[in-house]
Tab-separated table of C-alpha atoms in Angstrom:
chain	number	residue	atom	x	y	z
K	8	UNK	CA	132.629	125.224	309.476
K	9	UNK	CA	133.755	122.132	308.669
K	10	UNK	CA	138.042	121.941	307.353
K	11	UNK	CA	139.676	119.766	305.197
K	12	UNK	CA	143.351	120.108	305.601
K	13	UNK	CA	144.713	118.281	302.862
K	14	UNK	CA	149.242	118.708	302.438
K	15	UNK	CA	151.331	118.700	301.079
K	16	UNK	CA	149.929	121.307	298.617
K	17	UNK	CA	152.685	120.359	295.920
K	18	UNK	CA	155.255	118.107	295.686
K	19	UNK	CA	157.492	117.071	293.325
K	20	UNK	CA	159.201	114.076	293.123
K	21	UNK	CA	161.499	111.513	290.523
K	22	UNK	CA	159.627	108.741	288.751
K	23	UNK	CA	160.462	105.771	290.617
K	24	UNK	CA	159.586	107.173	293.898
K	25	UNK	CA	156.638	107.103	296.241
K	26	UNK	CA	154.816	110.151	297.607
K	27	UNK	CA	152.555	110.470	300.343
K	28	UNK	CA	149.303	112.494	299.994
K	29	UNK	CA	148.101	113.721	304.016
K	30	UNK	CA	143.720	114.937	304.475
K	31	UNK	CA	142.753	115.900	308.202
K	32	UNK	CA	139.443	116.980	309.462
K	33	UNK	CA	140.281	119.669	311.562
K	34	UNK	CA	136.844	120.071	313.667
K	35	UNK	CA	135.212	116.949	313.125
K	36	UNK	CA	135.292	113.186	312.322
K	37	UNK	CA	135.335	111.636	308.798
K	38	UNK	CA	134.686	107.956	309.050
K	39	UNK	CA	134.524	108.319	305.216
K	40	UNK	CA	137.171	110.182	303.588
K	41	UNK	CA	136.821	110.222	299.265
K	42	UNK	CA	139.897	110.747	296.925
K	43	UNK	CA	139.381	112.151	293.706
K	44	UNK	CA	142.157	113.283	290.608
K	45	UNK	CA	141.741	115.873	288.083
K	46	UNK	CA	143.785	116.296	285.282
K	47	UNK	CA	143.612	119.802	283.577
K	48	UNK	CA	140.669	121.424	281.799
K	49	UNK	CA	138.900	117.350	283.028
K	50	UNK	CA	136.148	117.260	286.173
K	51	UNK	CA	137.097	115.742	289.181
K	52	UNK	CA	137.163	112.123	289.198
K	53	UNK	CA	136.476	110.442	292.468
K	54	UNK	CA	139.565	107.234	292.744
K	55	UNK	CA	138.300	106.017	295.708
K	56	UNK	CA	136.142	105.694	299.077
K	57	UNK	CA	138.212	105.949	302.276
K	58	UNK	CA	137.124	104.470	304.736
K	59	UNK	CA	137.702	104.931	309.340
K	60	UNK	CA	139.358	101.023	309.979
K	61	UNK	CA	138.791	99.248	307.126
K	62	UNK	CA	140.342	98.907	303.225
K	63	UNK	CA	139.064	101.362	301.295
K	64	UNK	CA	137.000	100.860	298.341
K	65	UNK	CA	138.414	101.717	295.023
K	66	UNK	CA	136.411	102.692	291.131
K	67	UNK	CA	136.747	100.816	288.701
K	68	UNK	CA	139.985	101.257	286.868
K	69	UNK	CA	142.060	102.585	289.676
K	70	UNK	CA	144.677	100.549	290.472
K	71	UNK	CA	144.733	99.718	294.305
K	72	UNK	CA	148.415	98.911	294.812
K	73	UNK	CA	149.257	101.949	293.041
K	74	UNK	CA	147.429	103.877	294.855
K	75	UNK	CA	147.379	103.371	298.829
K	76	UNK	CA	145.140	104.490	301.110
K	77	UNK	CA	145.144	104.117	304.378
K	78	UNK	CA	142.852	105.979	306.708
K	79	UNK	CA	143.729	104.605	310.219
K	80	UNK	CA	142.131	107.442	312.488
K	81	UNK	CA	138.863	109.300	312.321
K	82	UNK	CA	140.596	112.805	311.736
K	83	UNK	CA	143.097	111.556	308.944
K	84	UNK	CA	142.971	109.356	305.843
K	85	UNK	CA	146.634	109.404	303.304
K	86	UNK	CA	146.917	108.346	299.804
K	87	UNK	CA	150.426	107.177	298.511
K	88	UNK	CA	151.252	107.422	295.424
K	89	UNK	CA	153.522	104.467	294.962
K	90	UNK	CA	156.388	103.984	291.927
K	91	UNK	CA	155.130	106.694	290.537
K	92	UNK	CA	155.728	107.909	286.912
K	93	UNK	CA	154.753	111.176	285.377
K	94	UNK	CA	151.573	110.190	283.947
K	95	UNK	CA	149.760	109.962	287.715
K	96	UNK	CA	151.475	113.804	287.696
K	97	UNK	CA	147.328	115.799	288.684
K	98	UNK	CA	145.887	117.323	291.180
K	99	UNK	CA	144.580	115.340	294.005
K	100	UNK	CA	141.822	116.216	295.890
K	101	UNK	CA	140.544	114.741	299.341
K	102	UNK	CA	137.164	114.977	300.709
K	103	UNK	CA	134.603	114.381	303.382
K	104	UNK	CA	131.454	114.228	304.779
K	105	UNK	CA	129.889	116.075	307.881
K	106	UNK	CA	126.512	115.778	307.791
K	107	UNK	CA	123.544	114.640	306.246
K	108	UNK	CA	122.673	116.030	302.099
K	109	UNK	CA	125.615	116.932	299.919
K	110	UNK	CA	126.057	119.821	301.460
K	111	UNK	CA	127.524	118.118	304.024
K	112	UNK	CA	131.090	117.559	302.089
K	113	UNK	CA	134.109	119.649	302.598
K	114	UNK	CA	136.997	118.912	300.512
K	115	UNK	CA	141.175	119.776	300.586
K	116	UNK	CA	142.985	122.756	298.896
K	117	UNK	CA	144.164	119.682	296.340
K	118	UNK	CA	147.976	118.774	296.323
K	119	UNK	CA	149.575	119.379	292.635
K	120	UNK	CA	151.654	116.263	292.310
K	121	UNK	CA	154.422	116.325	289.471
K	122	UNK	CA	156.343	113.450	288.966
K	123	UNK	CA	159.536	114.229	286.320
X	3	UNK	CA	122.512	109.134	290.910
X	4	UNK	CA	120.608	111.523	288.240
X	5	UNK	CA	122.540	112.060	285.418
X	6	UNK	CA	123.106	115.548	284.813
X	7	UNK	CA	123.501	118.250	281.802
X	8	UNK	CA	125.232	121.453	281.904
X	9	UNK	CA	126.629	123.924	279.310
X	10	UNK	CA	130.441	123.011	278.859
X	11	UNK	CA	131.051	126.603	279.220
X	12	UNK	CA	129.711	130.481	279.896
X	13	UNK	CA	130.796	133.872	278.861
X	14	UNK	CA	129.682	137.102	280.551
X	15	UNK	CA	131.094	140.502	281.672
X	16	UNK	CA	131.543	142.256	285.162
X	17	UNK	CA	128.333	143.462	286.894
X	18	UNK	CA	126.185	140.383	285.091
X	19	UNK	CA	123.772	138.727	285.911
X	20	UNK	CA	124.913	135.042	285.190
X	21	UNK	CA	121.880	132.297	285.190
X	22	UNK	CA	123.558	128.283	284.198
X	23	UNK	CA	121.176	126.266	283.971
X	24	UNK	CA	121.421	122.758	284.902
X	25	UNK	CA	119.497	119.510	283.532
X	26	UNK	CA	118.625	116.585	285.320
X	27	UNK	CA	115.722	114.644	284.048
X	28	UNK	CA	115.565	111.401	286.109
X	29	UNK	CA	115.619	113.203	288.868
X	30	UNK	CA	114.648	110.619	292.054
X	31	UNK	CA	111.932	111.956	294.550
X	32	UNK	CA	114.723	112.152	297.410
X	33	UNK	CA	117.100	113.881	295.648
X	34	UNK	CA	118.035	117.535	296.177
X	35	UNK	CA	120.171	119.998	293.974
X	36	UNK	CA	123.833	120.722	294.973
X	37	UNK	CA	126.208	123.530	293.003
X	38	UNK	CA	129.799	123.614	293.777
X	39	UNK	CA	132.372	126.268	292.712
X	40	UNK	CA	136.148	125.466	292.046
X	41	UNK	CA	138.440	127.707	290.992
X	42	UNK	CA	141.794	126.520	289.442
X	43	UNK	CA	144.428	124.730	291.466
X	44	UNK	CA	141.410	124.342	294.787
X	45	UNK	CA	138.743	121.883	295.390
X	46	UNK	CA	135.279	122.851	295.062
X	47	UNK	CA	133.792	124.555	297.304
X	48	UNK	CA	129.509	125.062	298.189
X	49	UNK	CA	127.747	127.468	296.460
X	50	UNK	CA	123.932	126.461	297.465
X	51	UNK	CA	121.599	123.366	297.968
X	52	UNK	CA	117.804	123.205	297.060
X	53	UNK	CA	114.678	120.861	296.582
X	54	UNK	CA	112.152	122.993	294.736
X	55	UNK	CA	111.208	126.391	294.092
X	56	UNK	CA	113.678	129.195	294.910
X	57	UNK	CA	116.875	129.428	297.506
X	58	UNK	CA	118.888	132.778	298.159
X	59	UNK	CA	121.991	132.805	299.617
X	60	UNK	CA	124.562	135.796	300.408
X	61	UNK	CA	126.286	134.004	297.086
X	62	UNK	CA	123.011	132.523	294.479
X	63	UNK	CA	119.979	131.713	294.350
X	64	UNK	CA	118.514	128.705	293.151
X	65	UNK	CA	115.690	128.016	291.174
X	66	UNK	CA	114.111	124.972	290.715
X	67	UNK	CA	110.612	124.235	288.458
X	68	UNK	CA	107.677	122.080	290.231
X	69	UNK	CA	108.590	119.226	288.156
X	70	UNK	CA	112.513	119.255	289.586
X	71	UNK	CA	113.868	118.031	285.610
X	72	UNK	CA	116.065	120.926	285.629
X	73	UNK	CA	117.938	124.064	287.981
X	74	UNK	CA	119.304	127.288	287.241
X	75	UNK	CA	122.032	128.662	289.730
X	76	UNK	CA	122.204	132.536	289.237
X	77	UNK	CA	125.098	134.276	290.302
X	78	UNK	CA	124.165	138.264	290.616
X	79	UNK	CA	126.390	141.353	289.593
X	80	UNK	CA	129.217	138.759	289.234
X	81	UNK	CA	132.835	139.933	288.828
X	82	UNK	CA	136.123	138.844	287.576
X	83	UNK	CA	136.164	136.660	290.703
X	84	UNK	CA	133.711	134.602	290.047
X	85	UNK	CA	135.624	133.103	286.494
X	86	UNK	CA	135.437	129.278	287.503
X	87	UNK	CA	133.684	126.463	286.947
X	88	UNK	CA	130.522	125.260	288.130
X	89	UNK	CA	129.111	121.771	289.047
X	90	UNK	CA	125.467	120.432	289.435
X	91	UNK	CA	125.262	117.794	291.186
X	92	UNK	CA	121.792	115.570	291.922
X	93	UNK	CA	122.044	113.021	294.843
X	94	UNK	CA	120.323	111.554	297.787
X	95	UNK	CA	123.593	111.594	299.705
X	96	UNK	CA	123.076	109.643	302.320
X	97	UNK	CA	126.181	110.839	305.195
X	98	UNK	CA	128.693	108.644	303.497
X	99	UNK	CA	126.863	108.612	300.163
X	100	UNK	CA	130.411	109.192	296.945
X	101	UNK	CA	129.839	112.398	295.120
X	102	UNK	CA	130.041	111.983	291.183
X	103	UNK	CA	130.978	114.704	289.501
X	104	UNK	CA	129.894	115.811	285.990
X	105	UNK	CA	132.017	117.925	283.741
X	106	UNK	CA	130.567	121.342	285.113
X	107	UNK	CA	130.337	124.516	283.534
X	108	UNK	CA	133.762	126.824	283.124
X	109	UNK	CA	132.113	130.630	283.296
X	110	UNK	CA	134.627	133.006	282.418
X	111	UNK	CA	133.700	136.615	283.199
X	112	UNK	CA	135.184	139.137	280.577
X	113	UNK	CA	135.805	142.811	281.845
């Protein structure tokens, strides 16, 4: 089946630094990918929709200058958390559509970001 | 996207059948019902999808009444490894439509 690979699975960074998270579609092309953030004991919150070759669409309340999204190819989208702060510590998940219908969405394994 | 309502949490015992019901009163004609499972520190995983009546796969069954205003995910003979959060999603998802997750149901299986 369609697989989305997310890397790294966990990262610890110092406050003020930037961190890049990669999301790759391994056996299919993804024109659109989605980025979610999840805090402990909470549901997934959609941050942005990443479109290949164009600017990402951010959900209301998500700072586009802080969470930089690049979708330069049909198999790779990246999320860069810039000038990270402890409150950015969270679980970040990407997903991509592989076909019509909700069953067509596959998710990455997630990235645990801890900012110290 | 239709709003969904699920129980926040449920407990059950190993070997039991677990039924999780999701209400979606405003479901539209073209909407499908999809359930995802999420383990701690992992991305969601597709379980089952249906439009009406009953759907069964190797993991679960999905029961949808004629009015489609609710659906029930049935997990037969659960084990400890079924402890997870289960999300009910309703929508007419085009290829690139975004998915908005509700709160989900936290299922805890006891030995």
